[in-house]
XYZ file of C-alpha atoms in Angstrom:
320
model
C 253.934 -98.624 -6.742
C 256.078 -100.843 -4.308
C 258.973 -98.629 -5.151
C 257.026 -95.549 -4.646
C 256.047 -96.757 -1.186
C 259.605 -97.425 -0.320
C 260.681 -93.931 -1.490
C 257.923 -92.366 0.583
C 258.693 -94.444 3.622
C 262.140 -93.045 3.639
C 261.183 -89.376 3.209
C 260.334 -88.049 6.822
C 261.107 -84.387 7.063
C 257.943 -82.268 7.141
C 255.854 -85.152 5.590
C 252.309 -85.657 6.369
C 249.748 -88.324 5.617
C 246.294 -87.590 4.259
C 243.714 -89.142 6.710
C 240.254 -90.021 5.381
C 237.328 -91.287 7.526
C 234.362 -92.383 5.483
C 231.330 -92.990 7.412
C 227.779 -93.861 6.331
C 226.829 -90.252 6.965
C 229.945 -87.988 6.844
C 233.203 -87.848 4.780
C 236.093 -86.443 6.812
C 239.610 -85.464 5.611
C 242.671 -83.944 6.847
C 246.460 -83.498 6.712
C 247.960 -85.193 9.673
C 251.607 -84.965 10.908
C 253.258 -87.936 12.675
C 252.544 -86.489 16.133
C 248.866 -86.339 15.499
C 248.382 -82.679 14.511
C 245.385 -82.503 12.105
C 245.360 -79.550 9.671
C 242.933 -78.459 7.056
C 240.317 -80.611 8.442
C 237.209 -80.765 6.421
C 233.780 -82.719 6.827
C 231.116 -83.082 4.153
C 228.335 -85.425 3.426
C 229.412 -88.920 2.326
C 226.841 -88.525 -0.461
C 229.547 -86.963 -2.558
C 230.813 -90.543 -3.147
C 227.281 -91.724 -4.239
C 226.814 -89.749 -7.446
C 226.769 -90.823 -11.018
C 229.960 -92.735 -12.102
C 232.400 -94.945 -10.257
C 232.854 -94.360 -6.527
C 236.544 -94.858 -6.807
C 236.766 -91.978 -9.200
C 234.663 -89.786 -7.076
C 236.892 -90.568 -4.131
C 239.991 -89.869 -6.250
C 238.476 -86.385 -7.153
C 238.080 -85.522 -3.509
C 241.570 -86.465 -2.545
C 243.119 -84.703 -5.528
C 241.111 -81.589 -4.914
C 242.140 -81.465 -1.303
C 245.778 -81.850 -2.085
C 245.533 -79.222 -4.628
C 243.569 -76.649 -2.473
C 246.180 -76.873 0.346
C 249.220 -77.217 -1.800
C 250.000 -80.583 -0.171
C 251.217 -82.601 -3.218
C 254.929 -82.383 -2.441
C 254.497 -82.970 1.370
C 252.225 -86.017 1.343
C 253.808 -89.392 2.179
C 250.779 -91.513 2.001
C 246.970 -91.609 2.104
C 245.215 -93.610 4.774
C 241.420 -94.402 4.363
C 238.781 -95.918 6.771
C 235.705 -97.359 4.942
C 232.413 -98.333 6.725
C 233.050 -101.845 5.453
C 235.321 -104.886 5.916
C 238.375 -104.919 3.616
C 240.032 -108.046 2.306
C 243.020 -109.557 4.317
C 245.420 -107.952 1.690
C 243.933 -104.561 2.642
C 243.194 -103.569 -1.004
C 239.598 -104.636 -1.787
C 236.507 -103.041 -0.123
C 233.901 -105.856 0.427
C 230.644 -103.993 0.647
C 229.389 -100.678 1.755
C 225.676 -100.945 1.981
C 225.233 -97.320 3.175
C 227.301 -95.983 0.238
C 225.636 -97.139 -2.866
C 225.142 -95.753 -6.319
C 224.011 -96.979 -9.657
C 227.275 -98.819 -10.204
C 227.476 -100.533 -6.775
C 229.530 -97.944 -4.971
C 232.717 -99.414 -3.627
C 231.600 -102.918 -3.343
C 234.260 -105.456 -4.666
C 236.462 -102.611 -5.818
C 240.278 -102.703 -5.562
C 240.496 -99.294 -4.149
C 244.211 -99.383 -3.535
C 245.314 -100.404 -6.863
C 243.184 -97.692 -8.557
C 244.196 -94.817 -6.231
C 247.906 -95.679 -6.195
C 247.890 -95.813 -10.003
C 245.990 -92.422 -10.193
C 247.510 -90.470 -7.421
C 251.058 -91.892 -7.449
C 251.041 -92.114 -3.673
C 251.042 -95.148 -1.321
C 247.405 -95.756 -0.188
C 246.408 -97.874 2.845
C 242.867 -98.785 3.552
C 241.212 -100.282 6.643
C 237.717 -100.638 8.054
C 236.863 -97.279 9.729
C 236.391 -98.858 13.127
C 239.937 -100.028 13.161
C 241.300 -96.601 12.391
C 239.010 -95.058 15.032
C 240.388 -97.507 17.633
C 243.920 -96.904 16.215
C 243.651 -93.427 17.409
C 242.585 -94.356 20.930
C 245.397 -96.940 21.171
C 247.986 -94.292 20.194
C 246.538 -91.440 22.478
C 246.219 -93.675 25.440
C 249.263 -95.807 24.963
C 247.406 -99.065 25.252
C 249.761 -101.063 22.880
C 250.911 -104.065 24.705
C 248.392 -103.617 27.456
C 245.816 -106.156 27.193
C 242.639 -106.455 25.159
C 240.749 -103.424 23.862
C 237.276 -103.519 22.226
C 235.921 -100.650 20.215
C 232.226 -100.431 19.456
C 230.771 -97.414 17.635
C 227.026 -96.834 17.161
C 226.377 -94.606 14.189
C 224.562 -95.212 10.969
C 225.677 -98.802 11.468
C 227.591 -100.614 14.157
C 231.439 -100.376 13.879
C 233.490 -102.799 15.772
C 237.268 -103.485 16.306
C 239.176 -105.653 18.576
C 242.855 -105.039 19.531
C 244.698 -107.972 21.070
C 247.880 -106.858 23.024
C 249.677 -105.276 19.885
C 247.509 -106.088 16.888
C 244.082 -105.985 15.507
C 242.052 -109.067 14.976
C 241.437 -109.410 11.268
C 240.564 -112.926 10.514
C 241.306 -115.342 7.552
C 239.356 -112.963 5.055
C 239.851 -109.684 6.887
C 236.088 -109.633 8.027
C 236.475 -110.457 11.730
C 234.671 -108.305 14.319
C 231.747 -107.372 12.167
C 229.547 -107.108 15.148
C 226.699 -105.238 13.405
C 225.946 -108.415 11.333
C 225.734 -111.003 14.053
C 222.074 -112.370 13.837
C 219.191 -111.899 16.287
C 217.088 -114.986 17.116
C 213.757 -115.439 15.247
C 214.054 -112.215 13.355
C 211.903 -111.208 10.286
C 214.040 -108.093 9.516
C 216.438 -108.012 6.639
C 219.573 -106.012 6.655
C 221.045 -103.763 3.969
C 223.776 -106.432 3.593
C 221.162 -108.989 2.517
C 221.165 -111.107 5.579
C 218.278 -111.690 7.844
C 218.253 -110.612 11.506
C 221.530 -108.519 11.652
C 222.035 -106.558 14.915
C 222.078 -103.339 12.735
C 218.293 -104.141 11.941
C 217.701 -103.339 15.757
C 220.555 -101.236 16.998
C 221.747 -98.569 14.568
C 221.139 -94.933 13.689
C 218.896 -95.737 10.781
C 216.630 -97.753 13.017
C 216.623 -95.100 15.550
C 215.346 -92.814 12.850
C 212.586 -95.211 12.038
C 211.584 -95.443 15.717
C 211.267 -91.554 15.641
C 209.326 -91.362 12.337
C 206.823 -94.160 13.557
C 206.232 -92.744 17.061
C 207.102 -88.930 17.276
C 207.598 -87.458 13.840
C 206.312 -84.130 14.816
C 209.316 -83.724 17.209
C 212.981 -83.003 16.606
C 214.896 -86.305 15.934
C 217.968 -85.192 17.870
C 215.853 -84.996 20.993
C 214.376 -88.386 20.880
C 216.535 -89.528 23.971
C 216.047 -86.345 25.805
C 212.198 -86.614 25.427
C 211.531 -90.325 25.225
C 214.332 -92.361 27.153
C 211.880 -94.100 29.409
C 209.447 -95.056 26.711
C 209.250 -98.598 25.473
C 210.438 -98.192 21.881
C 213.593 -96.413 23.134
C 214.172 -98.863 25.932
C 213.975 -101.772 23.429
C 216.479 -100.020 21.356
C 218.820 -99.622 24.179
C 218.497 -103.459 24.954
C 219.175 -104.135 21.400
C 222.426 -102.082 21.479
C 223.392 -103.800 24.606
C 223.175 -107.553 23.288
C 225.930 -107.492 20.720
C 228.220 -105.496 23.067
C 227.685 -107.901 26.003
C 228.252 -110.833 23.569
C 231.616 -109.657 22.598
C 232.584 -108.687 26.140
C 231.811 -112.303 27.066
C 233.827 -113.703 24.307
C 237.050 -111.556 24.826
C 236.965 -110.632 28.587
C 238.556 -107.332 27.667
C 240.568 -104.896 29.757
C 238.643 -102.109 28.454
C 235.826 -101.193 26.116
C 235.796 -97.955 24.008
C 232.347 -96.904 23.162
C 231.363 -93.982 20.731
C 229.460 -92.989 17.606
C 226.775 -90.482 16.790
C 223.989 -92.372 18.693
C 225.913 -92.462 21.962
C 226.773 -88.702 21.493
C 223.070 -87.582 21.101
C 221.673 -85.300 23.583
C 220.163 -86.886 26.589
C 221.435 -90.418 25.706
C 220.613 -92.601 28.745
C 223.905 -94.037 29.461
C 223.200 -95.487 32.890
C 220.178 -97.419 31.368
C 222.328 -98.591 28.503
C 224.988 -100.043 30.717
C 222.450 -101.564 33.024
C 221.344 -103.659 30.030
C 224.970 -104.398 29.121
C 225.910 -105.664 32.641
C 222.622 -107.669 32.823
C 223.897 -109.779 29.892
C 227.545 -109.930 30.686
C 228.786 -113.221 32.348
C 228.931 -113.451 36.053
C 231.164 -113.251 37.990
C 233.586 -112.465 35.092
C 233.890 -110.373 33.271
C 230.827 -108.920 34.910
C 231.637 -105.300 35.441
C 235.383 -105.786 35.616
C 236.489 -103.774 32.530
C 237.102 -100.152 31.944
C 234.650 -98.164 30.034
C 236.312 -95.358 27.905
C 234.289 -92.878 25.836
C 235.717 -92.550 22.307
C 237.176 -89.089 21.624
C 234.827 -86.576 20.284
C 237.651 -84.804 18.431
C 236.090 -84.267 14.952
C 239.396 -85.375 13.452
C 240.018 -88.515 15.466
C 239.078 -90.743 12.549
C 241.183 -88.919 10.025
C 244.083 -89.065 12.667
C 243.566 -92.717 13.104
C 243.592 -93.346 9.287
C 246.855 -91.303 9.089
C 248.405 -93.212 11.967
C 247.584 -96.401 10.181
C 249.343 -95.033 6.961
C 252.356 -94.076 8.950
C 252.530 -97.451 10.633
C 252.418 -99.163 7.369
C 255.170 -97.005 5.849
C 257.404 -97.840 8.733
C 256.865 -101.586 8.241
C 257.918 -101.017 4.659
C 261.064 -99.052 5.709
C 262.145 -101.886 8.103
């Protein structure tokens, strides 16, 4: 497949990359040009990857079906995929996706790249989803080489990425910046990852649903912030969201923070109260409030475009 990667890298005219953004809730896929145009965008439930059988085979079926439906086989240069999981330093193996499980363990420990490249005969590049989401923002805003950028995404879990000048922070094993799994002090809650006290036990979308079911099950869940922002359970949830963010801001002293995700985008989200909690915990006098706050793009294809940008970037490295 290395030869195939080299051949695809040199084929530019009219070529696209298939960008895939896999979240704990939604599976998004699109055909993306080098300038970021997303065509044939589709969004379905991520549960299509959690049925009987091997998750990697279910993913292959989704990709192959997409290519065939839109007659993209001859135009596709590569496939870029963002997983709701850290991936190994070699960018081949998915460590664990606790929100995408089936009877065979889902994607946990699977060499997704080797399997898909063998089946699809295309170069495949995987990354954690938060990196690809932030990759989109870096490209759109032209932030490469312009300081430190942090991305934090509150969805089913907590996605996190850190971009240092011109590269992402990956770590020895590829697991750096897994902010949702830093521990809270004296916790008695266990995370889906198996550890005790992770931030995601207090500040993620599935916890917000638990708060709703425990306190206001007769109301519509999407209106929880609109109806109950000042109530104690929601205020405690906001503080729990703020603690990991403020911790990372204190560590990196960033130029800017990109914040997004389904929780932030819910109707009536009390943004002012949330940032009050964040600023309460940031170190004074610096970083204090001295960083830009940027809302992540709400373009539905942002994650797919970011995954494709990552694939194009990797192809260019091969070409060089």
